Coordinates of C-alpha atoms in Angstrom, one line a residue:
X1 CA 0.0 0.0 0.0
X2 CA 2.4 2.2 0.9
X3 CA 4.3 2.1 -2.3
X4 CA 1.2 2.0 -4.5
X5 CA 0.9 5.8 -2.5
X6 CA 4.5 6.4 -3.3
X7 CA 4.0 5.9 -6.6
X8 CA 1.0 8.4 -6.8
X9 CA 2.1 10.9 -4.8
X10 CA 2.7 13.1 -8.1
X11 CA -1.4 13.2 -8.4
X12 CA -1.7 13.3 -4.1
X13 CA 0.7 16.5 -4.3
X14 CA -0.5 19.4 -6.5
X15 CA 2.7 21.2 -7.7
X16 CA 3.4 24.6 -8.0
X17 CA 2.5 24.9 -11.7
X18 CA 3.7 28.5 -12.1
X19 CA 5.0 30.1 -8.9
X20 CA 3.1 33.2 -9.8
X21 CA 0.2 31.7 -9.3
X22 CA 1.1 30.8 -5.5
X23 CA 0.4 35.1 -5.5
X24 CA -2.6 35.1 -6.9
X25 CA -3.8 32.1 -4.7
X26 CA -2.6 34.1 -1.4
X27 CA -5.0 36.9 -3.0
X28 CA -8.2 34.8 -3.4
X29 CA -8.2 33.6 0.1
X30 CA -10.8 34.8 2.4
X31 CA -10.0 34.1 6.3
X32 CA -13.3 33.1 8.3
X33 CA -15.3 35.9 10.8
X34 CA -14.8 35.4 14.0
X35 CA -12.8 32.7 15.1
X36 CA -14.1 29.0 14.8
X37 CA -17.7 27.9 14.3
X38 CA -18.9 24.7 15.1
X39 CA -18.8 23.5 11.2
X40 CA -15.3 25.0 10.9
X41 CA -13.9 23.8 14.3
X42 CA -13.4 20.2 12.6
X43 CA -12.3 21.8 9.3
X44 CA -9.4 24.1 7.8
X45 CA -10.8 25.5 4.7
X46 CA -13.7 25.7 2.5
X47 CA -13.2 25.4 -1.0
X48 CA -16.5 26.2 -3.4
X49 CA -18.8 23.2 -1.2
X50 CA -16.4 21.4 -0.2
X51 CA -14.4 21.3 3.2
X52 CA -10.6 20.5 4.1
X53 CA -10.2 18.4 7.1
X54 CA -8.0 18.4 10.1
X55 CA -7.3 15.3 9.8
X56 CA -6.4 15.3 6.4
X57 CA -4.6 18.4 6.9
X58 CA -2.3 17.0 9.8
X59 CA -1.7 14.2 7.5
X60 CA -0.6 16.5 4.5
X61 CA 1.7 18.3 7.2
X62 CA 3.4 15.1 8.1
X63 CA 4.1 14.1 4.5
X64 CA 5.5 17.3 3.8
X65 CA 7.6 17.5 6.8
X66 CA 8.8 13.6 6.4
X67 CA 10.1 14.3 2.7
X68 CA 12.1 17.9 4.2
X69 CA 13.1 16.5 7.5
X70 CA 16.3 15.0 6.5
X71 CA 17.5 18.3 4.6
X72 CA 16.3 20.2 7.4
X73 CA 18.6 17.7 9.9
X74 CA 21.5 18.2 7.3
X75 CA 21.1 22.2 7.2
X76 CA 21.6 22.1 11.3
X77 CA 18.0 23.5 11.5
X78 CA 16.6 21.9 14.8
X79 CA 13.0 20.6 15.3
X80 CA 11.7 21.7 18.5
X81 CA 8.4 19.8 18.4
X82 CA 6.5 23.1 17.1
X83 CA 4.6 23.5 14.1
X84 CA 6.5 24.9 11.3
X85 CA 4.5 27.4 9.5
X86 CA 6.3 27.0 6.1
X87 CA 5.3 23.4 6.5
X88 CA 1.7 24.8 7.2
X89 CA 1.0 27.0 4.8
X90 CA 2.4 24.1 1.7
X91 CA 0.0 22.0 3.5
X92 CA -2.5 24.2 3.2
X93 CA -2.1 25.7 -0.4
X94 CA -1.6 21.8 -1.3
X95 CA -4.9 20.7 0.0
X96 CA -7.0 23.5 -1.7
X97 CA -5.5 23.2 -4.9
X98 CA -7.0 19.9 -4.9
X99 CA -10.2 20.9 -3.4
X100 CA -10.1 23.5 -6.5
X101 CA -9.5 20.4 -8.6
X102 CA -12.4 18.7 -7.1
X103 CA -14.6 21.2 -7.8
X104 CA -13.9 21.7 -11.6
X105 CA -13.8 17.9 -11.8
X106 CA -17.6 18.2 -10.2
X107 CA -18.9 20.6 -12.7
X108 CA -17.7 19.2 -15.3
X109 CA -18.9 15.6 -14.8
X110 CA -15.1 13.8 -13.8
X111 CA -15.4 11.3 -10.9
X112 CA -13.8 8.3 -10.0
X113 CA -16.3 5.1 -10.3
X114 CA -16.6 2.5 -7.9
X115 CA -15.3 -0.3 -10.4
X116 CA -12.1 1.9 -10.8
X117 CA -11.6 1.8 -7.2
X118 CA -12.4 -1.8 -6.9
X119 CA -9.7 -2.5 -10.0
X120 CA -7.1 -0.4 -8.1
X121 CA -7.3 -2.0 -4.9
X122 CA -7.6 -5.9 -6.3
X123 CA -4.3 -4.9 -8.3
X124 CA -2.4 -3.5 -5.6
X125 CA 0.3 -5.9 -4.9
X126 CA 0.5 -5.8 -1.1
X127 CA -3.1 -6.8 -0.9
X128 CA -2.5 -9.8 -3.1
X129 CA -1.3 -13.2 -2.0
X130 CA 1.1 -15.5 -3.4
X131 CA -0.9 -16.2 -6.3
X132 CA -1.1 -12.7 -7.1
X133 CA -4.9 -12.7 -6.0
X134 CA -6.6 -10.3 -3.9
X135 CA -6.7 -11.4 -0.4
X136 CA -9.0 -9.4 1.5
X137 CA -7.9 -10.2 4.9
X138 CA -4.2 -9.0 4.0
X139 CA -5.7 -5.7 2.7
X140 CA -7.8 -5.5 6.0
X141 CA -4.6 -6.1 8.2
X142 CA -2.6 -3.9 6.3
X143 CA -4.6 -1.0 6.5
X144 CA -5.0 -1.8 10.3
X145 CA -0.9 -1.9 10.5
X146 CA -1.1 1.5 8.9
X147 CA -4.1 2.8 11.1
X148 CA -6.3 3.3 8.0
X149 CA -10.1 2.0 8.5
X150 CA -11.3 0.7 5.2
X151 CA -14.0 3.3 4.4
X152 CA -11.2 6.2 4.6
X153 CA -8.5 4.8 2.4
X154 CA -11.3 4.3 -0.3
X155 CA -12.1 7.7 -0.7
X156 CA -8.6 8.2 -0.1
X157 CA -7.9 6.2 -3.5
X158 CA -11.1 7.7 -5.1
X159 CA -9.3 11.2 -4.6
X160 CA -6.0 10.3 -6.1
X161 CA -8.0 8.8 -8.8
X162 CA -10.0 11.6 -9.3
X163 CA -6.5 13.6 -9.5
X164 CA -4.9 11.3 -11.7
X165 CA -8.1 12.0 -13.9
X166 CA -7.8 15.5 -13.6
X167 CA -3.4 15.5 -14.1
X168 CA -4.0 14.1 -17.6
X169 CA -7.5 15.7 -18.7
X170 CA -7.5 15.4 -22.4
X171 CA -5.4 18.1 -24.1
X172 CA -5.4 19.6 -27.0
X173 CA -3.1 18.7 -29.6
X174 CA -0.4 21.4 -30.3
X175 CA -1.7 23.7 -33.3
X176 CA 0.6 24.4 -36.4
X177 CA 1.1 28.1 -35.3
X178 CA 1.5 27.4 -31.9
X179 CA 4.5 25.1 -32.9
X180 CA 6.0 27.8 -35.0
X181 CA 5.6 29.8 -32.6
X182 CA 7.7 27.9 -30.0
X183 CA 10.5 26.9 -32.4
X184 CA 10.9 30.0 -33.8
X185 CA 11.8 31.3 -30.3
X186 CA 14.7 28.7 -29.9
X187 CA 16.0 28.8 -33.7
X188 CA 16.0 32.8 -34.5
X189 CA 19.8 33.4 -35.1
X190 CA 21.7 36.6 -34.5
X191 CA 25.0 37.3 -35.5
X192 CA 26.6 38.6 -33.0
X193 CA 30.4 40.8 -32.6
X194 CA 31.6 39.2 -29.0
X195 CA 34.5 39.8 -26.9
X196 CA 35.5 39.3 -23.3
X197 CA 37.1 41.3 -21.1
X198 CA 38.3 40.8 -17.9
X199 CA 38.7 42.9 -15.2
X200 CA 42.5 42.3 -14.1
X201 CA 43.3 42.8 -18.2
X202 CA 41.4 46.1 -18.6
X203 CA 42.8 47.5 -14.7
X204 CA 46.6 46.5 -15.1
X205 CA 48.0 49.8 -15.4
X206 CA 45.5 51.4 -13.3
X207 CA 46.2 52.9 -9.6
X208 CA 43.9 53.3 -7.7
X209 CA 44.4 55.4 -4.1
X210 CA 42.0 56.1 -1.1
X211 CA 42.6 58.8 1.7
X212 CA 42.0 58.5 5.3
X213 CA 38.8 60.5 4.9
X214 CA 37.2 58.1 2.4
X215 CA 38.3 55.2 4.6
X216 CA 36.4 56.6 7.9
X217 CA 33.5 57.1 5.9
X218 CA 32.9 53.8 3.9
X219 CA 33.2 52.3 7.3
X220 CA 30.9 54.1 8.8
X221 CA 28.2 52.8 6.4
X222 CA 29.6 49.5 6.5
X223 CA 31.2 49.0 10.1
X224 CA 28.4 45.8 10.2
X225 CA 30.0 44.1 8.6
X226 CA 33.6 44.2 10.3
X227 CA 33.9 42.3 13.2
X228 CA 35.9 39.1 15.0
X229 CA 34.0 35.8 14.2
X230 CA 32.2 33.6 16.6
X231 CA 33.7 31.0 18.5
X232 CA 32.4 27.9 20.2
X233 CA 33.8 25.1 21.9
X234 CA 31.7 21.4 21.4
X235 CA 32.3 18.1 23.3
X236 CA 31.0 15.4 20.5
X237 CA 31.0 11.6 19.3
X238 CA 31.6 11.1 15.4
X239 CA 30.7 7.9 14.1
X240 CA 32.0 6.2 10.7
X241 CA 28.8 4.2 9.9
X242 CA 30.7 2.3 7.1
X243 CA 32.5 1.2 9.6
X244 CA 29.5 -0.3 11.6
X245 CA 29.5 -4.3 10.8
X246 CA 26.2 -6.5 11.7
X247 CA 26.2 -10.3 10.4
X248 CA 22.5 -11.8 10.0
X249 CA 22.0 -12.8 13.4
X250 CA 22.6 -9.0 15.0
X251 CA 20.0 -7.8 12.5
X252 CA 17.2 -10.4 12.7
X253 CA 17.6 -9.7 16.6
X254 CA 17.0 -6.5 16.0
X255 CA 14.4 -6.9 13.5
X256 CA 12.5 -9.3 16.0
X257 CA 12.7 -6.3 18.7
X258 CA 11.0 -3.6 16.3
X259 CA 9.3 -6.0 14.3
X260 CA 6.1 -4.2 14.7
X261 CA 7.1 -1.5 12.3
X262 CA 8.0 -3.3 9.6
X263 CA 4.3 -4.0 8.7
X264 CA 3.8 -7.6 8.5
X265 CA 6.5 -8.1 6.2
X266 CA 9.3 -10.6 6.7
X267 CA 13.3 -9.7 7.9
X268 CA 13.8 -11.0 4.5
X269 CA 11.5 -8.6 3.1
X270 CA 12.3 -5.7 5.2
X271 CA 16.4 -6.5 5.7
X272 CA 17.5 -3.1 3.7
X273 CA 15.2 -0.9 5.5
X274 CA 16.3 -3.2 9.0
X275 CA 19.8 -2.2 7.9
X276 CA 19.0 1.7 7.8
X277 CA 17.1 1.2 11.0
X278 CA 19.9 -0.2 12.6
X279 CA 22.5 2.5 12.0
X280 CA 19.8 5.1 12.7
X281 CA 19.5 3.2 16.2
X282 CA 23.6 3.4 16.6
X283 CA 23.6 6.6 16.4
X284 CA 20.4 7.5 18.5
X285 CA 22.1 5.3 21.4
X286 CA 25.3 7.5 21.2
X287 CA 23.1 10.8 21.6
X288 CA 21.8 9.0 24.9
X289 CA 25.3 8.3 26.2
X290 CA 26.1 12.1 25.2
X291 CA 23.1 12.6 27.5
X292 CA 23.6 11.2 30.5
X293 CA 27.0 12.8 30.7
X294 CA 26.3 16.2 30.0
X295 CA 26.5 17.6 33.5
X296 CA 30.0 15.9 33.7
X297 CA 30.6 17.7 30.2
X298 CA 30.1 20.6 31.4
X299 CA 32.0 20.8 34.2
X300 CA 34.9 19.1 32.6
X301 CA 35.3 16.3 34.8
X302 CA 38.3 14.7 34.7
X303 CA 37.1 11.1 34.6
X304 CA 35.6 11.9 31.1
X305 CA 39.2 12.1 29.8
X306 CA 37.9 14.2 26.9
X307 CA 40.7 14.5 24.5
X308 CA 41.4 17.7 22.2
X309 CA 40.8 17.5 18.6
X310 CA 42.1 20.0 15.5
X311 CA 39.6 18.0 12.9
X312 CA 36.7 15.7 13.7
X313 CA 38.1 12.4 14.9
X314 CA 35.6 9.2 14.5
X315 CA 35.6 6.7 17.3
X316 CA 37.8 3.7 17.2
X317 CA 37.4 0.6 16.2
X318 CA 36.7 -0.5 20.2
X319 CA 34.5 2.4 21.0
X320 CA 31.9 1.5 18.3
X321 CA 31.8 -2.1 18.9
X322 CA 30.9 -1.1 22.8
X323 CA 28.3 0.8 21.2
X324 CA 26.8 -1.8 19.0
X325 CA 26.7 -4.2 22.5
X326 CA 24.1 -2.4 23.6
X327 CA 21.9 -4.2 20.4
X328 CA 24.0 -7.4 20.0
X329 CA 23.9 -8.4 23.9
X330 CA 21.6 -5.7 25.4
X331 CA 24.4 -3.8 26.9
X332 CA 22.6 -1.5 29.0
X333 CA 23.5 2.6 28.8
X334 CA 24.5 2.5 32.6
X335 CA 26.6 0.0 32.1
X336 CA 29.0 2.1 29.8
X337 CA 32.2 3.0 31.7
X338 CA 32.6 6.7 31.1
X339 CA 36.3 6.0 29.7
X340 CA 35.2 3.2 27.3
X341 CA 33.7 5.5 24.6
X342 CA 36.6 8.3 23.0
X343 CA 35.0 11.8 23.3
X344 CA 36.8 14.9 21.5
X345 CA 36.7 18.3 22.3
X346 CA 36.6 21.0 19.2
X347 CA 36.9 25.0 18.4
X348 CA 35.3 26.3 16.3
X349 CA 34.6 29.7 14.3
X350 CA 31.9 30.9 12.0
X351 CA 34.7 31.9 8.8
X352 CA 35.8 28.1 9.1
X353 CA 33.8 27.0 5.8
X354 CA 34.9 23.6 6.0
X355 CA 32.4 23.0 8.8
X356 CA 29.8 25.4 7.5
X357 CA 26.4 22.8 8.4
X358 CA 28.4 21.7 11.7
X359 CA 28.5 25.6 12.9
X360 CA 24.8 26.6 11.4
X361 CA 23.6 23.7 13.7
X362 CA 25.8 25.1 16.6
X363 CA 25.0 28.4 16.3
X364 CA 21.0 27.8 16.4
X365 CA 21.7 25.4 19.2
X366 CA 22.2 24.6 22.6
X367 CA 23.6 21.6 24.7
X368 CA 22.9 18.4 23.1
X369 CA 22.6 18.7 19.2
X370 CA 21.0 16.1 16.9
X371 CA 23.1 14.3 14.9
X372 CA 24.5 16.2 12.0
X373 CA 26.1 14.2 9.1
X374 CA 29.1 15.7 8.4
X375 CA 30.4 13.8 5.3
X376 CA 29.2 10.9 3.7
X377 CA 28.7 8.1 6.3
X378 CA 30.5 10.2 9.0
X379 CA 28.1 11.5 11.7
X380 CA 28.7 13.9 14.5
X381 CA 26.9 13.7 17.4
X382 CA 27.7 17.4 18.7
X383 CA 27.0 19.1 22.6
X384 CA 28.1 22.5 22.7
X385 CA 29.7 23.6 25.8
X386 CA 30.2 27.4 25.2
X387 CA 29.7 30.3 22.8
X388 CA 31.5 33.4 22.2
X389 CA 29.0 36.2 20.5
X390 CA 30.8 37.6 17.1
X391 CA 32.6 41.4 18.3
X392 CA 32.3 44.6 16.4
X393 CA 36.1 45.8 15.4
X394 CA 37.0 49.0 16.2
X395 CA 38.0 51.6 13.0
X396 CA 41.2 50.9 13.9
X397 CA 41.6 47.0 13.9
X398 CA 39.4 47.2 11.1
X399 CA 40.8 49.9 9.2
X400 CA 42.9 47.5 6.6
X401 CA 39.8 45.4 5.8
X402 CA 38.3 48.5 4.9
X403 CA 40.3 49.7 2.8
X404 CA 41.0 46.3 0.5
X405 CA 37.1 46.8 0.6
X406 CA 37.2 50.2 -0.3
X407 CA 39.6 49.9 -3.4
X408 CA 38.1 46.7 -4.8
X409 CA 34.6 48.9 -4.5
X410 CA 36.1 51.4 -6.5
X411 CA 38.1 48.6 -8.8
X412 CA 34.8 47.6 -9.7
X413 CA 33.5 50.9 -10.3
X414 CA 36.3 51.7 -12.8
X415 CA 36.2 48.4 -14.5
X416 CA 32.6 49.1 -15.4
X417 CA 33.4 53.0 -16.3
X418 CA 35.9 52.0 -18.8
X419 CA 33.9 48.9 -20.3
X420 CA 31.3 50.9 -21.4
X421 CA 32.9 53.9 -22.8
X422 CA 35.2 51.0 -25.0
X423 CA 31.4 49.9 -25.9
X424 CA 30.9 53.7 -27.1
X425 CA 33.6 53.9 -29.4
X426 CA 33.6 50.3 -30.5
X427 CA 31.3 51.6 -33.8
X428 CA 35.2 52.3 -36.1
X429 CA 36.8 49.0 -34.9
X430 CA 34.2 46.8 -34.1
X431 CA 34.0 44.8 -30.8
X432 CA 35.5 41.5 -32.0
X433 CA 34.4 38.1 -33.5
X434 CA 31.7 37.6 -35.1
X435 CA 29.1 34.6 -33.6
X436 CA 26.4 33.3 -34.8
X437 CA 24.2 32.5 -31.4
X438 CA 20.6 31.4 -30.7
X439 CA 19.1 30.9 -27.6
X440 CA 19.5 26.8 -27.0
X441 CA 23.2 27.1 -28.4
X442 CA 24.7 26.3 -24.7
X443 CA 23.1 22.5 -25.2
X444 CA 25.3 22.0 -28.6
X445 CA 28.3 21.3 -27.5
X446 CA 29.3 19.7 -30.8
X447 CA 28.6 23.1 -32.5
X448 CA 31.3 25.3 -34.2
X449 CA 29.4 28.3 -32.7
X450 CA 29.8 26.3 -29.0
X451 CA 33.3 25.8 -29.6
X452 CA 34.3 29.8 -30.7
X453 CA 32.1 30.3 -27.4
X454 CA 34.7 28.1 -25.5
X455 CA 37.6 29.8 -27.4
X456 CA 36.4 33.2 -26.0
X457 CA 36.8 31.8 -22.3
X458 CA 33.5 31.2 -21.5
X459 CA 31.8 28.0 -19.9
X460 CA 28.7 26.5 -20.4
X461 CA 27.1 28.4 -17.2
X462 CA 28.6 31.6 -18.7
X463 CA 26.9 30.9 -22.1
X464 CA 23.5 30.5 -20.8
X465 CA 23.4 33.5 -18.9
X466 CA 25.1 35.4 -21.7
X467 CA 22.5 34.2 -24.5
X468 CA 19.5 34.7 -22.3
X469 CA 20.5 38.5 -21.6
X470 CA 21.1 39.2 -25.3
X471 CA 18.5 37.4 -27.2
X472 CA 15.8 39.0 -24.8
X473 CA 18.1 42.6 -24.8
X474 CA 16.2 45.5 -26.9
X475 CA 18.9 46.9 -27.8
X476 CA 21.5 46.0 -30.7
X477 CA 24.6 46.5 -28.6
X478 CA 25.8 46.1 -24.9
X479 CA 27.4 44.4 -21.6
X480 CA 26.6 41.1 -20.1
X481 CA 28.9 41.3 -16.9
X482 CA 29.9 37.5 -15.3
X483 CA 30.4 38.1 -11.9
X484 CA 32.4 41.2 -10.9
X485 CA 35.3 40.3 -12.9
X486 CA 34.5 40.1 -16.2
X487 CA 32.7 41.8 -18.9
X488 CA 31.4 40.7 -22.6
X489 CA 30.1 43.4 -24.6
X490 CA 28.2 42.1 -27.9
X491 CA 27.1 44.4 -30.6
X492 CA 24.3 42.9 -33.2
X493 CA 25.0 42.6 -36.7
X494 CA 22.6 41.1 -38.2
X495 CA 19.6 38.3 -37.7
X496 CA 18.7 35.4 -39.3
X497 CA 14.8 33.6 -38.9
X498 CA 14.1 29.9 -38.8
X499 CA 13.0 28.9 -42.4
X500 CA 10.1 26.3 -43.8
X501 CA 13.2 23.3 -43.1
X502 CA 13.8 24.6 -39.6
X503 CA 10.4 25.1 -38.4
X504 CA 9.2 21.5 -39.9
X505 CA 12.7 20.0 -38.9
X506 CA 11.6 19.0 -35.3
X507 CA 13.7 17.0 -32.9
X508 CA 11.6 14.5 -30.3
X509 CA 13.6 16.9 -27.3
X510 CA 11.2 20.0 -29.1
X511 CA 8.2 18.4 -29.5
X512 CA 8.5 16.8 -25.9
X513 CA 9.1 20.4 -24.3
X514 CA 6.4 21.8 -26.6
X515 CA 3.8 19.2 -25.1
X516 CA 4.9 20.2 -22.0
X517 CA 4.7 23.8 -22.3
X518 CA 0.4 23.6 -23.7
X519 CA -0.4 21.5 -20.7
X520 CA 1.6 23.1 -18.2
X521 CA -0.2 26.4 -19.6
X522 CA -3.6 24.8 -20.0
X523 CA -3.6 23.2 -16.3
X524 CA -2.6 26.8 -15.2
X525 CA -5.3 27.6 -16.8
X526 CA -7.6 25.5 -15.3
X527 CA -6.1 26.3 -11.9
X528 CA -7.1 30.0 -12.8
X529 CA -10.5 29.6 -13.6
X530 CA -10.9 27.4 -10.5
X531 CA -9.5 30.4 -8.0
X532 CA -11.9 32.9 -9.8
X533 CA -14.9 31.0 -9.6
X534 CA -15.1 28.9 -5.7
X535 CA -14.4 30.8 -2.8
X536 CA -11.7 30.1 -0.6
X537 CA -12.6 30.4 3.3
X538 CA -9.4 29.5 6.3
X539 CA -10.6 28.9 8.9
X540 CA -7.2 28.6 10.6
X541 CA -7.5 32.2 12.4
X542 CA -8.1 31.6 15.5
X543 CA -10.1 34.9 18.4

């Protein structure tokens, strides 16, 4: 069950089809008078006739938060058991989107029928048996494991249904003009005068002074930014999970003690996500440890024997295996001499790059962190035992920084100046070599035009920002600046349109995209219509 939901999750989740329209949603809703009544006490929203759940809602919120908790955990952003209200307001946008859905689908006669729902269930695998049959009291038990009743995961399955039906309402097929519309777009040529200029080329002979005066005052608008880092100090545990080892017998143990969240399936069944499970368990038991000696942590006891570290130092080989006691003969937490497992001691600043997620999640933090994976398979279990606020720098201590600030300001300031008065008088000489470009060219790496690109200096990233800003540019002639250190200008010579061959000459990349485009448009569409014409009521305000 849970993978036929997987697999549907593309209908169950409403995308943002065109983030502008996440505006003009934000517009149409209307909150609810007064606080809660007793229809809207049991519901979220009103969409057109039809009311959002709590329960539903809830559930949205925990699929959301389940697909972003692990980037959240790898960003050092800490769950404090609250509600997020990022989290709450996808889950709500989500949910009336397909309410909206629904009611288009309504009025104009789509539904899911009961012999659809009755062919998706009796083809679900992990109802059928080992005949590939339907077995009702394995669907029954199954929905019971995942504390579904069987009336709700019906209309649960009607509903993605329903949005399957409503994903792939028949489109229209792309008309002629509409095609050469598209293609023309991607295959209109200009040739194009191109050359690139960099900023250490063009300021060579260029010296560039500052005074005392100018120094005071560009740190006076800027003094926020000058100032000594901050510092912290952790005590922490980092584990090298590729270097944890179970044979069979640890992990059917440990299957047999958690079997009731595997869902009925067998170790056999279940051993890769038994495996994951294990690890996850490894590490969860060394954030314990780090718990019950915090007190001693922070007062530095000497029995701890905390040893200082320059770089994160896994544990040994011994250390880990005394850890992975506790599931392979039930060693028991207490039981854990406080010298058996290595801790490490490490300072840190907020300019050390290297351990950018490591200091995010210290610096949001307090005491005992979650554990943050640090590399791949290396885990830190981190417990921070002091910080030391960043400090404002005084002009004087600062008054270096500022002015390499200060002359690179005006370094770029110069560069630009002289760049476009070479654009000015490029009309006698010309600006360089001649291109031909069109807007696609950065995916033809074969091309001669790709290559003379490349010959210029300028990679594939460089190329699509470059083409983007000149075929949409008004103007026959200008700068596209990459970065603050270089400079192309481009001057138009002429332009070149598709022709009947082009236009008819379509590749199966083309005629994918230009699918795409109609019914991403047309499902905006539909999405429009649906905001204009059923009211939208929250009833999440509260008195």
């Amino acid at each position: 069950m849970l993978e036929w939901m997987q697999k549907h999750k593309k209908y169950l989740v409403i995308t943002v089809w065109v983030s502008a329209l996440a505006l003009v949603f934000a517009s149409m809703v209307e909150w609810g008078g007064g606080g809660f009544s007793a229809v809207s006490s049991d519901s979220v929203a009103k969409v057109g006739d039809i009311y959002v759940s709590r329960q539903e809602y809830q559930r949205k919120y925990d699929q959301i938060y389940d697909n972003v908790a692990e980037y959240m955990r790898q960003a050092g952003l800490l769950d404090d058991g609250k509600p997020i209200p990022e989290i709450e307001q996808e889950a709500f946008r989500i949910l009336v989107q397909e309410k909206l859905l629904e009611m288009v689908a309504k009025d104009i006669g789509v539904n899911a029928t009961s012999n659809e729902i009755l062919e998706t269930l009796l083809n679900t695998p992990e109802f059928q048996d080992a005949t590939h049959t339907f077995n009702r009291e394995q669907y029954e038990n199954l929905l019971q494991a995942n504390r579904w009743n069987s009336a709700d995961y019906e209309a649960f399955v009607a509903k993605a249904l329903l949005q399957e039906k409503m994903q792939n309402f028949p489109i229209m097929p792309v008309a002629t003009l509409e095609t050469n519309a598209f293609i023309s777009v991607g295959k209109i040529e200009d040739f194009v005068e191109l050359k690139l200029l960099t900023k250490e080329s063009v300021l060579k002979n260029t010296a560039l002074q500052t005074t005392d005066t100018e120094i005071h005052s560009y740190w006076e608008k800027n003094k926020n930014k000058y100032h000594k880092p901050a510092k912290y100090k952790i005590a922490y545990i980092a584990l090298d999970m590729s270097q944890v080892s179970a044979d069979e017998h640890v992990l059917e143990k440990f299957y047999q003690d958690n079997k009731n969240k595997y869902n009925n399936l067998s170790f056999k069944q279940s051993l890769n996500e038994v495996k994951a499970d294990y690890n996850k368990a490894i590490l969860s038991f060394a954030s314990a440890y780090m718990a019950t000696i915090n007190k001693k942590i922070v007062e530095n006891d000497k029995s701890l024997q905390i040893k200082i570290s320059d770089v994160i130092t896994p544990l040994d080989y011994q250390s880990l295996s005394l850890i992975q006691k506790h599931f392979d003969a039930d060693l028991d937490i207490k039981d854990v001499a406080l010298r058996d497992i290595s801790l490490y001691t490490l300072k840190l600043s907020d300019n050390e790059s290297e351990y950018s997620s490591l200091v995010t999640a210290i610096r949001n933090g307090e005491g005992l962190l979650a554990p943050l994976e640090y590399t791949e398979n290396l885990w830190i279990v981190p417990y921070v035992i002091e910080k030391i606020p960043k400090q404002p720098l005084t002009f004087e201590r600062a008054k270096e920084l500022v002015n390499s600030d200060l002359i690179e300001e005006k370094r770029n300031e110069e560069f630009k100046k002289i760049i476009y008065n070479r654009l000015a008088h490029a009309d006698k000489k010309g600006v360089g070599d001649i291109i031909p470009i069109h807007l696609s060219l950065w995916q033809e790496q074969d091309s001669k035009s790709y290559k003379q690109l490349l010959s210029l200096g300028l990679s594939t990233q460089d190329m699509r920002q470059a083409l983007d800003y000149i075929m949409r540019y008004n103007k026959q002639e200008g700068v596209v600046f990459l970065g603050n250190d270089r400079a192309l200008l481009f001057k138009v010579t002429k332009q070149k349109m598709p022709n009947y061959v082009d236009l008819t000459n379509i590749t199966n990349a083309e005629d994918e995209a230009l699918q795409e485009a109609k019914v991403r448009d047309l499902r905006n569409a539909m999405l429009e219509y649906a905001m204009k014409h059923y009211k939208v009521i929250d009833y999440r305000r509260q008195n």
